Amino acid sequence: MSESISMASEAPSPSLLEVLESGGHRSTAPRRAIASLLEKKQEGFSADALSDELPSVGRATVYRTINLFLEAGAICKLATMNGSHIYSICGVGHHHHHTVCVECGAVDEFRADAVERLISELSAEIPGEIVSHRLELFVNCHSCPEIAGG
Amino acid sequence: MSESISMASEAPSPSLLEVLESGGHRSTAPRRAIASLLEKKQEGFSADALSDELPSVGRATVYRTINLFLEAGAICKLATMNGSHIYSICGVGHHHHHTVCVECGAVDEFRADAVERLISELSAEIPGEIVSHRLELFVNCHSCPEIAGG
DNA sequence: TTAGATGCAAACGGTTTGCAAACCA
DNA sequence: TGGTTTGCAAACCGTTTGCATCTAA
């Protein structure tokens, strides 16, 4: 059963403002607004949606700030089932995978040693060497009504 | 060890023209040109690159034809490591995964029961039900020079 | 004081769409 | 022939960039 899987649902996000400052970036009003909004989000978000929620912040700044957090590893960019992609706060610092709810967009993270073990088994069977991998699970989280009303 | 993994390197692509006709689409010169070019390709390709190789075919037609094959399941759209995406012919008819060479872009398919088994194990541990999944392996295929000269 | 950050608007890359002309069945 | 498909160009979407202005440190 539950050998080495760990869900991150309960993990509090690290302070995005700390991420900013430890990266040598300034703490400005637009960045603080974005950071505090992101820290409230359970679901994945698009840059566009974020921008809509912060009409006082310029679109370019939203994109620049997202990229800044991306580079710092504070958020992840992940694929949705339809091929587009969304961003999500990273609670876990290291390599992990995501579940994305196909109904409401809620994103969760998990680490499962079984996944990594599988990859290394596959590497024996596959020509060439495995440099990296990407795994996304699309789920129906069954808690959608609370989040998205659907 | 090698229990149920199957690589698709040698599998001949099914005739894309058949795919067209069985889908009730017409066999036109542009579509035939695209189909025959695709059937020669080992590596993944972008719509843009395809269009460059077929200057006599309009860009819109390239995109339309790609989507047509996508809908028919004859080609797959898959992610590259840098977040962009490429297309690749599907030899295997059913659910499978891809390896993408980070050097030359060569794409291969594999089916591994172990992957599917892992997913169903994970489903016991993960809140909600797993609807679908996506797994991409990024590899260094070590045959790059032959394909891309690099 | 000044390097860094912002907002705007324009540019961008990839993709889709409207439409009249061309084409296959 | 008539419904499909094509090519073009313009529109589109998400994202990045140039630049003058503003601001945190």
mmCIF file of C-alpha atoms (C1' of nucleotides) in Angstrom:
data_model
loop_
_atom_site.group_PDB
_atom_site.id
_atom_site.type_symbol
_atom_site.label_atom_id
_atom_site.label_comp_id
_atom_site.label_asym_id
_atom_site.label_seq_id
_atom_site.Cartn_x
_atom_site.Cartn_y
_atom_site.Cartn_z
ATOM 1 C CA MET A 1 0.000 0.000 0.000
ATOM 2 C CA SER A 2 1.212 3.389 1.001
ATOM 3 C CA GLU A 3 4.919 2.920 0.770
ATOM 4 C CA SER A 4 6.542 6.140 -0.238
ATOM 5 C CA ILE A 5 3.987 8.409 -1.671
ATOM 6 C CA SER A 6 3.562 11.810 -0.156
ATOM 7 C CA MET A 7 0.842 14.240 -1.001
ATOM 8 C CA ALA A 8 1.396 17.910 -0.461
ATOM 9 C CA SER A 9 -2.153 19.073 0.102
ATOM 10 C CA GLU A 10 -1.457 20.339 3.589
ATOM 11 C CA ALA A 11 1.995 21.760 3.044
ATOM 12 C CA PRO A 12 2.018 25.543 3.458
ATOM 13 C CA SER A 13 3.605 27.435 0.600
ATOM 14 C CA PRO A 14 6.918 29.013 1.437
ATOM 15 C CA SER A 15 6.742 32.767 1.502
ATOM 16 C CA LEU A 16 7.004 34.073 -1.996
ATOM 17 C CA LEU A 17 8.301 37.354 -0.656
ATOM 18 C CA GLU A 18 11.209 35.521 0.872
ATOM 19 C CA VAL A 19 11.834 33.920 -2.463
ATOM 20 C CA LEU A 20 11.985 37.370 -4.004
ATOM 21 C CA GLU A 21 14.379 38.813 -1.509
ATOM 22 C CA SER A 22 16.657 35.828 -1.313
ATOM 23 C CA GLY A 23 16.909 36.100 -5.071
ATOM 24 C CA GLY A 24 18.046 39.683 -4.803
ATOM 25 C CA HIS A 25 14.818 41.115 -6.199
ATOM 26 C CA ARG A 26 12.981 44.108 -4.859
ATOM 27 C CA SER A 27 9.778 43.900 -2.950
ATOM 28 C CA THR A 28 7.412 46.104 -4.870
ATOM 29 C CA ALA A 29 3.693 46.648 -4.591
ATOM 30 C CA PRO A 30 2.815 44.726 -7.778
ATOM 31 C CA ARG A 31 4.965 41.788 -6.743
ATOM 32 C CA ARG A 32 3.476 41.717 -3.283
ATOM 33 C CA ALA A 33 -0.008 41.742 -4.733
ATOM 34 C CA ILE A 34 0.828 38.833 -7.001
ATOM 35 C CA ALA A 35 2.574 36.896 -4.256
ATOM 36 C CA SER A 36 -0.256 37.216 -1.813
ATOM 37 C CA LEU A 37 -2.813 36.231 -4.405
ATOM 38 C CA LEU A 38 -0.807 33.189 -5.400
ATOM 39 C CA GLU A 39 -0.410 32.048 -1.851
ATOM 40 C CA LYS A 40 -4.168 31.804 -1.560
ATOM 41 C CA LYS A 41 -4.584 29.661 -4.635
ATOM 42 C CA GLN A 42 -5.227 25.946 -4.502
ATOM 43 C CA GLU A 43 -5.945 25.608 -8.158
ATOM 44 C CA GLY A 44 -3.609 26.061 -11.063
ATOM 45 C CA PHE A 45 -3.804 29.428 -12.747
ATOM 46 C CA SER A 46 -3.028 30.989 -16.089
ATOM 47 C CA ALA A 47 -1.146 34.238 -16.428
ATOM 48 C CA ASP A 48 -4.218 35.660 -18.042
ATOM 49 C CA ALA A 49 -6.535 34.758 -15.187
ATOM 50 C CA LEU A 50 -4.051 36.147 -12.707
ATOM 51 C CA SER A 51 -3.890 39.374 -14.636
ATOM 52 C CA ASP A 52 -7.668 39.648 -14.642
ATOM 53 C CA GLU A 53 -7.703 39.327 -10.890
ATOM 54 C CA LEU A 54 -5.185 42.121 -10.542
ATOM 55 C CA PRO A 55 -6.372 44.857 -12.855
ATOM 56 C CA SER A 56 -4.068 47.373 -11.262
ATOM 57 C CA VAL A 57 -0.993 45.380 -12.293
ATOM 58 C CA GLY A 58 0.184 45.480 -15.874
ATOM 59 C CA ARG A 59 0.104 42.311 -17.880
ATOM 60 C CA ALA A 60 3.808 42.448 -18.589
ATOM 61 C CA THR A 61 4.540 42.660 -14.896
ATOM 62 C CA VAL A 62 2.385 39.623 -14.237
ATOM 63 C CA TYR A 63 4.334 37.642 -16.808
ATOM 64 C CA ARG A 64 7.679 38.927 -15.576
ATOM 65 C CA THR A 65 6.826 38.064 -12.001
ATOM 66 C CA ILE A 66 5.606 34.617 -12.926
ATOM 67 C CA ASN A 67 8.868 33.965 -14.718
ATOM 68 C CA LEU A 68 10.772 35.207 -11.752
ATOM 69 C CA PHE A 69 9.020 32.727 -9.464
ATOM 70 C CA LEU A 70 9.406 30.015 -12.066
ATOM 71 C CA GLU A 71 13.156 30.512 -12.236
ATOM 72 C CA ALA A 72 13.329 30.481 -8.469
ATOM 73 C CA GLY A 73 11.459 27.190 -8.482
ATOM 74 C CA ALA A 74 8.658 28.626 -6.377
ATOM 75 C CA ILE A 75 6.026 27.783 -8.940
ATOM 76 C CA CYS A 76 5.748 25.093 -11.597
ATOM 77 C CA LYS A 77 4.513 25.248 -15.132
ATOM 78 C CA LEU A 78 2.474 22.202 -15.959
ATOM 79 C CA ALA A 79 0.477 20.789 -18.813
ATOM 80 C CA THR A 80 -3.261 20.453 -18.848
ATOM 81 C CA MET A 81 -5.015 17.677 -20.660
ATOM 82 C CA ASN A 82 -5.948 19.870 -23.591
ATOM 83 C CA GLY A 83 -2.346 20.839 -24.292
ATOM 84 C CA SER A 84 -2.389 24.297 -22.796
ATOM 85 C CA HIS A 85 -0.575 24.906 -19.567
ATOM 86 C CA ILE A 86 -1.062 26.401 -16.168
ATOM 87 C CA TYR A 87 1.096 27.468 -13.269
ATOM 88 C CA SER A 88 0.920 26.232 -9.733
ATOM 89 C CA ILE A 89 2.668 27.027 -6.483
ATOM 90 C CA CYS A 90 5.318 24.496 -5.494
ATOM 91 C CA GLY A 91 5.212 23.426 -1.917
ATOM 92 C CA VAL A 92 7.710 20.647 -2.333
ATOM 93 C CA GLY A 93 11.176 21.920 -3.054
ATOM 94 C CA HIS A 94 12.437 19.016 -5.075
ATOM 95 C CA HIS A 95 11.421 16.780 -7.924
ATOM 96 C CA HIS A 96 7.769 15.889 -7.799
ATOM 97 C CA HIS A 97 4.753 15.326 -9.968
ATOM 98 C CA HIS A 98 1.320 16.851 -10.181
ATOM 99 C CA THR A 99 -2.286 15.898 -10.217
ATOM 100 C CA VAL A 100 -4.582 18.267 -12.039
ATOM 101 C CA CYS A 101 -8.327 18.088 -11.625
ATOM 102 C CA VAL A 102 -9.982 18.039 -15.011
ATOM 103 C CA GLU A 103 -13.098 19.646 -13.588
ATOM 104 C CA CYS A 104 -11.920 22.488 -11.407
ATOM 105 C CA GLY A 105 -8.221 22.784 -12.139
ATOM 106 C CA ALA A 106 -7.133 22.073 -8.569
ATOM 107 C CA VAL A 107 -3.495 21.077 -8.538
ATOM 108 C CA ASP A 108 -1.784 18.875 -6.011
ATOM 109 C CA GLU A 109 1.746 17.599 -5.839
ATOM 110 C CA PHE A 110 3.042 14.213 -4.942
ATOM 111 C CA ARG A 111 6.313 12.479 -4.643
ATOM 112 C CA ALA A 112 6.329 8.765 -5.107
ATOM 113 C CA ASP A 113 9.475 6.759 -4.978
ATOM 114 C CA ALA A 114 7.689 4.149 -7.011
ATOM 115 C CA VAL A 115 7.625 6.541 -9.935
ATOM 116 C CA GLU A 116 11.332 7.186 -9.797
ATOM 117 C CA ARG A 117 12.021 3.514 -9.347
ATOM 118 C CA LEU A 118 9.940 2.726 -12.390
ATOM 119 C CA ILE A 119 11.819 5.257 -14.469
ATOM 120 C CA SER A 120 15.129 3.676 -13.627
ATOM 121 C CA GLU A 121 13.753 0.259 -14.494
ATOM 122 C CA LEU A 122 12.582 1.607 -17.830
ATOM 123 C CA SER A 123 16.005 3.015 -18.502
ATOM 124 C CA ALA A 124 17.337 -0.502 -18.829
ATOM 125 C CA GLU A 125 14.837 -1.221 -21.572
ATOM 126 C CA ILE A 126 14.965 1.986 -23.521
ATOM 127 C CA PRO A 127 17.635 2.880 -26.062
ATOM 128 C CA GLY A 128 19.729 5.809 -24.956
ATOM 129 C CA GLU A 129 19.845 7.301 -21.521
ATOM 130 C CA ILE A 130 16.941 8.923 -19.745
ATOM 131 C CA VAL A 131 17.803 12.523 -19.018
ATOM 132 C CA SER A 132 14.573 13.670 -17.475
ATOM 133 C CA HIS A 133 10.903 12.841 -17.333
ATOM 134 C CA ARG A 134 7.532 14.398 -16.938
ATOM 135 C CA LEU A 135 4.471 12.786 -15.456
ATOM 136 C CA GLU A 136 1.101 14.372 -14.994
ATOM 137 C CA LEU A 137 -1.964 12.700 -13.571
ATOM 138 C CA PHE A 138 -5.327 14.058 -14.578
ATOM 139 C CA VAL A 139 -7.867 13.406 -11.894
ATOM 140 C CA ASN A 140 -11.362 14.189 -10.823
ATOM 141 C CA CYS A 141 -10.811 15.539 -7.367
ATOM 142 C CA HIS A 142 -14.413 15.190 -6.174
ATOM 143 C CA SER A 143 -14.146 18.423 -4.218
ATOM 144 C CA CYS A 144 -14.841 20.669 -7.145
ATOM 145 C CA PRO A 145 -18.061 22.279 -5.916
ATOM 146 C CA GLU A 146 -16.187 24.007 -3.098
ATOM 147 C CA ILE A 147 -13.670 25.509 -5.410
ATOM 148 C CA ALA A 148 -15.210 26.100 -8.776
ATOM 149 C CA GLY A 149 -18.879 25.682 -8.124
ATOM 150 C CA GLY A 150 -19.066 22.867 -10.620
ATOM 151 C CA MET B 1 13.569 -7.303 -16.191
ATOM 152 C CA SER B 2 12.136 -6.931 -19.647
ATOM 153 C CA GLU B 3 8.658 -7.976 -18.776
ATOM 154 C CA SER B 4 6.191 -6.031 -20.866
ATOM 155 C CA ILE B 5 7.885 -3.134 -22.433
ATOM 156 C CA SER B 6 7.595 -2.759 -26.162
ATOM 157 C CA MET B 7 9.438 -0.248 -28.258
ATOM 158 C CA ALA B 8 7.973 0.847 -31.534
ATOM 159 C CA SER B 9 11.086 1.724 -33.481
ATOM 160 C CA GLU B 10 10.499 -0.866 -36.165
ATOM 161 C CA ALA B 11 6.746 -0.606 -36.472
ATOM 162 C CA PRO B 12 5.695 0.721 -39.890
ATOM 163 C CA SER B 13 3.313 3.657 -39.756
ATOM 164 C CA PRO B 14 -0.175 2.855 -40.923
ATOM 165 C CA SER B 15 -1.067 4.546 -44.168
ATOM 166 C CA LEU B 16 -2.090 8.085 -43.470
ATOM 167 C CA LEU B 17 -4.014 8.126 -46.696
ATOM 168 C CA GLU B 18 -6.154 5.325 -45.406
ATOM 169 C CA VAL B 19 -6.723 7.325 -42.273
ATOM 170 C CA LEU B 20 -7.950 10.172 -44.429
ATOM 171 C CA GLU B 21 -10.313 8.126 -46.471
ATOM 172 C CA SER B 22 -11.708 6.099 -43.642
ATOM 173 C CA GLY B 23 -12.459 9.402 -41.981
ATOM 174 C CA GLY B 24 -14.465 10.536 -44.966
ATOM 175 C CA HIS B 25 -11.894 13.101 -46.046
ATOM 176 C CA ARG B 26 -10.768 13.735 -49.555
ATOM 177 C CA SER B 27 -7.432 12.737 -50.871
ATOM 178 C CA THR B 28 -5.949 15.917 -52.224
ATOM 179 C CA ALA B 29 -2.486 16.757 -53.467
ATOM 180 C CA PRO B 30 -1.514 18.853 -50.416
ATOM 181 C CA ARG B 31 -2.692 16.153 -48.044
ATOM 182 C CA ARG B 32 -0.858 13.468 -49.946
ATOM 183 C CA ALA B 33 2.308 15.524 -49.864
ATOM 184 C CA ILE B 34 2.013 15.966 -46.118
ATOM 185 C CA ALA B 35 1.166 12.335 -45.533
ATOM 186 C CA SER B 36 4.080 11.024 -47.516
ATOM 187 C CA LEU B 37 6.486 13.395 -45.830
ATOM 188 C CA LEU B 38 5.237 12.415 -42.385
ATOM 189 C CA GLU B 39 5.585 8.751 -43.119
ATOM 190 C CA LYS B 40 9.288 9.244 -43.695
ATOM 191 C CA LYS B 41 9.905 11.037 -40.435
ATOM 192 C CA GLN B 42 11.538 9.406 -37.447
ATOM 193 C CA GLU B 43 11.886 12.561 -35.445
ATOM 194 C CA GLY B 44 9.181 14.730 -34.020
ATOM 195 C CA PHE B 45 8.266 17.736 -36.102
ATOM 196 C CA SER B 46 6.718 21.140 -35.654
ATOM 197 C CA ALA B 47 4.021 22.481 -37.914
ATOM 198 C CA ASP B 48 6.384 25.203 -38.904
ATOM 199 C CA ALA B 49 9.197 22.873 -39.930
ATOM 200 C CA LEU B 50 6.731 20.788 -41.893
ATOM 201 C CA SER B 51 5.510 23.867 -43.653
ATOM 202 C CA ASP B 52 9.058 24.851 -44.552
ATOM 203 C CA GLU B 53 9.625 21.477 -46.135
ATOM 204 C CA LEU B 54 6.502 21.856 -48.236
ATOM 205 C CA PRO B 55 6.665 25.357 -49.655
ATOM 206 C CA SER B 56 3.961 24.593 -52.166
ATOM 207 C CA VAL B 57 1.447 23.904 -49.426
ATOM 208 C CA GLY B 58 -0.121 26.758 -47.535
ATOM 209 C CA ARG B 59 0.563 27.069 -43.844
ATOM 210 C CA ALA B 60 -3.116 26.910 -42.973
ATOM 211 C CA THR B 61 -3.451 23.664 -44.845
ATOM 212 C CA VAL B 62 -0.518 22.202 -42.957
ATOM 213 C CA TYR B 63 -2.178 23.075 -39.663
ATOM 214 C CA ARG B 64 -5.553 21.848 -40.790
ATOM 215 C CA THR B 65 -4.117 18.574 -41.958
ATOM 216 C CA ILE B 66 -2.148 18.077 -38.772
ATOM 217 C CA ASN B 67 -5.310 18.585 -36.762
ATOM 218 C CA LEU B 68 -7.111 16.156 -38.963
ATOM 219 C CA PHE B 69 -4.525 13.471 -38.293
ATOM 220 C CA LEU B 70 -4.489 14.372 -34.628
ATOM 221 C CA GLU B 71 -8.224 13.893 -34.338
ATOM 222 C CA ALA B 72 -7.923 10.599 -36.124
ATOM 223 C CA GLY B 73 -5.273 9.540 -33.652
ATOM 224 C CA ALA B 74 -2.723 9.008 -36.404
ATOM 225 C CA ILE B 75 -0.267 11.434 -34.884
ATOM 226 C CA CYS B 76 0.407 12.577 -31.331
ATOM 227 C CA LYS B 77 1.111 16.003 -29.929
ATOM 228 C CA LEU B 78 3.767 15.810 -27.283
ATOM 229 C CA ALA B 79 5.695 18.122 -25.021
ATOM 230 C CA THR B 80 9.357 18.866 -25.353
ATOM 231 C CA MET B 81 11.498 19.625 -22.361
ATOM 232 C CA ASN B 82 11.488 23.351 -22.994
ATOM 233 C CA GLY B 83 7.714 23.564 -22.889
ATOM 234 C CA SER B 84 7.058 23.808 -26.587
ATOM 235 C CA HIS B 85 5.537 20.875 -28.356
ATOM 236 C CA ILE B 86 6.024 18.705 -31.366
ATOM 237 C CA TYR B 87 4.046 16.180 -33.326
ATOM 238 C CA SER B 88 4.946 12.609 -34.056
ATOM 239 C CA ILE B 89 3.447 9.776 -36.032
ATOM 240 C CA CYS B 90 1.723 7.159 -33.907
ATOM 241 C CA GLY B 91 2.602 3.622 -34.832
ATOM 242 C CA VAL B 92 0.888 2.098 -31.854
ATOM 243 C CA GLY B 93 -2.836 2.448 -32.063
ATOM 244 C CA HIS B 94 -3.548 2.559 -28.378
ATOM 245 C CA HIS B 95 -2.324 4.200 -25.237
ATOM 246 C CA HIS B 96 1.419 4.600 -25.116
ATOM 247 C CA HIS B 97 4.161 6.941 -24.052
ATOM 248 C CA HIS B 98 7.019 8.675 -25.793
ATOM 249 C CA THR B 99 10.695 9.162 -25.528
ATOM 250 C CA VAL B 100 12.028 12.372 -27.016
ATOM 251 C CA CYS B 101 15.702 12.864 -27.673
ATOM 252 C CA VAL B 102 16.841 16.140 -26.201
ATOM 253 C CA GLU B 103 19.588 16.414 -28.785
ATOM 254 C CA CYS B 104 18.016 15.564 -32.092
ATOM 255 C CA GLY B 105 14.312 15.388 -31.397
ATOM 256 C CA ALA B 106 13.949 11.756 -32.401
ATOM 257 C CA VAL B 107 10.737 10.383 -30.976
ATOM 258 C CA ASP B 108 10.030 6.806 -30.091
ATOM 259 C CA GLU B 109 7.007 5.184 -28.541
ATOM 260 C CA PHE B 110 6.789 2.567 -25.912
ATOM 261 C CA ARG B 111 4.150 0.679 -24.069
ATOM 262 C CA ALA B 112 5.042 -0.616 -20.675
ATOM 263 C CA ASP B 113 2.574 -2.445 -18.544
ATOM 264 C CA ALA B 114 4.652 -1.432 -15.567
ATOM 265 C CA VAL B 115 3.670 2.170 -16.154
ATOM 266 C CA GLU B 116 0.002 1.391 -16.219
ATOM 267 C CA ARG B 117 0.334 -0.811 -13.201
ATOM 268 C CA LEU B 118 2.073 1.942 -11.328
ATOM 269 C CA ILE B 119 -0.686 4.374 -12.176
ATOM 270 C CA SER B 120 -3.308 2.105 -10.752
ATOM 271 C CA GLU B 121 -1.266 1.673 -7.602
ATOM 272 C CA LEU B 122 -1.012 5.408 -7.280
ATOM 273 C CA SER B 123 -4.728 5.750 -7.677
ATOM 274 C CA ALA B 124 -5.172 4.081 -4.316
ATOM 275 C CA GLU B 125 -3.037 6.744 -2.695
ATOM 276 C CA ILE B 126 -4.269 9.831 -4.463
ATOM 277 C CA PRO B 127 -7.438 11.722 -3.593
ATOM 278 C CA GLY B 128 -10.012 11.553 -6.336
ATOM 279 C CA GLU B 129 -9.930 9.266 -9.315
ATOM 280 C CA ILE B 130 -7.282 9.231 -11.989
ATOM 281 C CA VAL B 131 -8.895 10.030 -15.304
ATOM 282 C CA SER B 132 -5.863 10.071 -17.517
ATOM 283 C CA HIS B 133 -2.125 10.514 -17.408
ATOM 284 C CA ARG B 134 0.750 11.732 -19.442
ATOM 285 C CA LEU B 135 4.307 10.509 -19.241
ATOM 286 C CA GLU B 136 7.183 11.727 -21.336
ATOM 287 C CA LEU B 137 10.753 10.505 -21.095
ATOM 288 C CA PHE B 138 13.475 12.824 -22.279
ATOM 289 C CA VAL B 139 16.446 10.855 -23.453
ATOM 290 C CA ASN B 140 19.733 11.168 -25.212
ATOM 291 C CA CYS B 141 19.334 8.700 -28.015
ATOM 292 C CA HIS B 142 23.031 8.443 -28.911
ATOM 293 C CA SER B 143 22.181 8.172 -32.602
ATOM 294 C CA CYS B 144 21.841 11.838 -33.193
ATOM 295 C CA PRO B 145 24.618 12.341 -35.773
ATOM 296 C CA GLU B 146 22.785 10.175 -38.294
ATOM 297 C CA ILE B 147 19.637 12.196 -38.021
ATOM 298 C CA ALA B 148 20.517 15.734 -37.180
ATOM 299 C CA GLY B 149 24.200 15.938 -37.883
ATOM 300 C CA GLY B 150 24.788 16.876 -34.281
ATOM 301 C "C1'" DT C 1 21.112 58.556 -6.287
ATOM 302 C "C1'" DT C 2 20.540 54.930 -9.337
ATOM 303 C "C1'" DA C 3 19.970 50.258 -10.719
ATOM 304 C "C1'" DG C 4 15.983 47.821 -10.929
ATOM 305 C "C1'" DA C 5 10.945 47.571 -11.718
ATOM 306 C "C1'" DT C 6 6.735 49.240 -13.976
ATOM 307 C "C1'" DG C 7 3.147 50.078 -17.573
ATOM 308 C "C1'" DC C 8 2.066 50.767 -21.997
ATOM 309 C "C1'" DA C 9 1.946 49.485 -26.560
ATOM 310 C "C1'" DA C 10 3.986 47.326 -30.142
ATOM 311 C "C1'" DA C 11 6.226 42.998 -31.647
ATOM 312 C "C1'" DC C 12 6.294 38.275 -31.435
ATOM 313 C "C1'" DG C 13 5.588 33.096 -32.570
ATOM 314 C "C1'" DG C 14 2.432 29.777 -33.183
ATOM 315 C "C1'" DT C 15 -2.156 28.800 -34.593
ATOM 316 C "C1'" DT C 16 -6.929 29.649 -36.344
ATOM 317 C "C1'" DT C 17 -10.304 31.824 -39.285
ATOM 318 C "C1'" DG C 18 -13.019 34.296 -43.221
ATOM 319 C "C1'" DC C 19 -13.424 34.183 -47.758
ATOM 320 C "C1'" DA C 20 -13.189 33.636 -52.733
ATOM 321 C "C1'" DA C 21 -11.089 30.537 -55.898
ATOM 322 C "C1'" DA C 22 -9.803 25.752 -56.973
ATOM 323 C "C1'" DC C 23 -10.726 21.054 -56.646
ATOM 324 C "C1'" DC C 24 -12.252 16.199 -55.903
ATOM 325 C "C1'" DA C 25 -15.931 12.876 -56.021
ATOM 326 C "C1'" DT D 1 -22.278 19.754 -60.310
ATOM 327 C "C1'" DG D 2 -21.815 20.873 -55.260
ATOM 328 C "C1'" DG D 3 -19.789 20.327 -51.178
ATOM 329 C "C1'" DT D 4 -14.733 20.166 -49.741
ATOM 330 C "C1'" DT D 5 -10.481 21.921 -49.557
ATOM 331 C "C1'" DT D 6 -7.156 25.385 -50.558
ATOM 332 C "C1'" DG D 7 -4.302 29.645 -50.090
ATOM 333 C "C1'" DC D 8 -3.989 34.065 -48.685
ATOM 334 C "C1'" DA D 9 -4.183 37.490 -45.342
ATOM 335 C "C1'" DA D 10 -5.960 39.049 -41.328
ATOM 336 C "C1'" DA D 11 -7.214 37.819 -36.705
ATOM 337 C "C1'" DC D 12 -6.114 35.593 -32.678
ATOM 338 C "C1'" DC D 13 -3.906 34.155 -28.206
ATOM 339 C "C1'" DG D 14 -0.447 33.941 -25.011
ATOM 340 C "C1'" DT D 15 3.858 35.892 -24.184
ATOM 341 C "C1'" DT D 16 7.951 38.983 -24.633
ATOM 342 C "C1'" DT D 17 10.228 43.326 -25.528
ATOM 343 C "C1'" DG D 18 11.549 48.484 -26.069
ATOM 344 C "C1'" DC D 19 11.252 52.393 -23.825
ATOM 345 C "C1'" DA D 20 10.267 56.294 -20.912
ATOM 346 C "C1'" DT D 21 8.842 56.752 -16.255
ATOM 347 C "C1'" DC D 22 8.832 55.581 -11.575
ATOM 348 C "C1'" DT D 23 10.622 53.672 -7.179
ATOM 349 C "C1'" DA D 24 12.897 50.785 -3.617
ATOM 350 C "C1'" DA D 25 17.053 50.510 -1.421
#
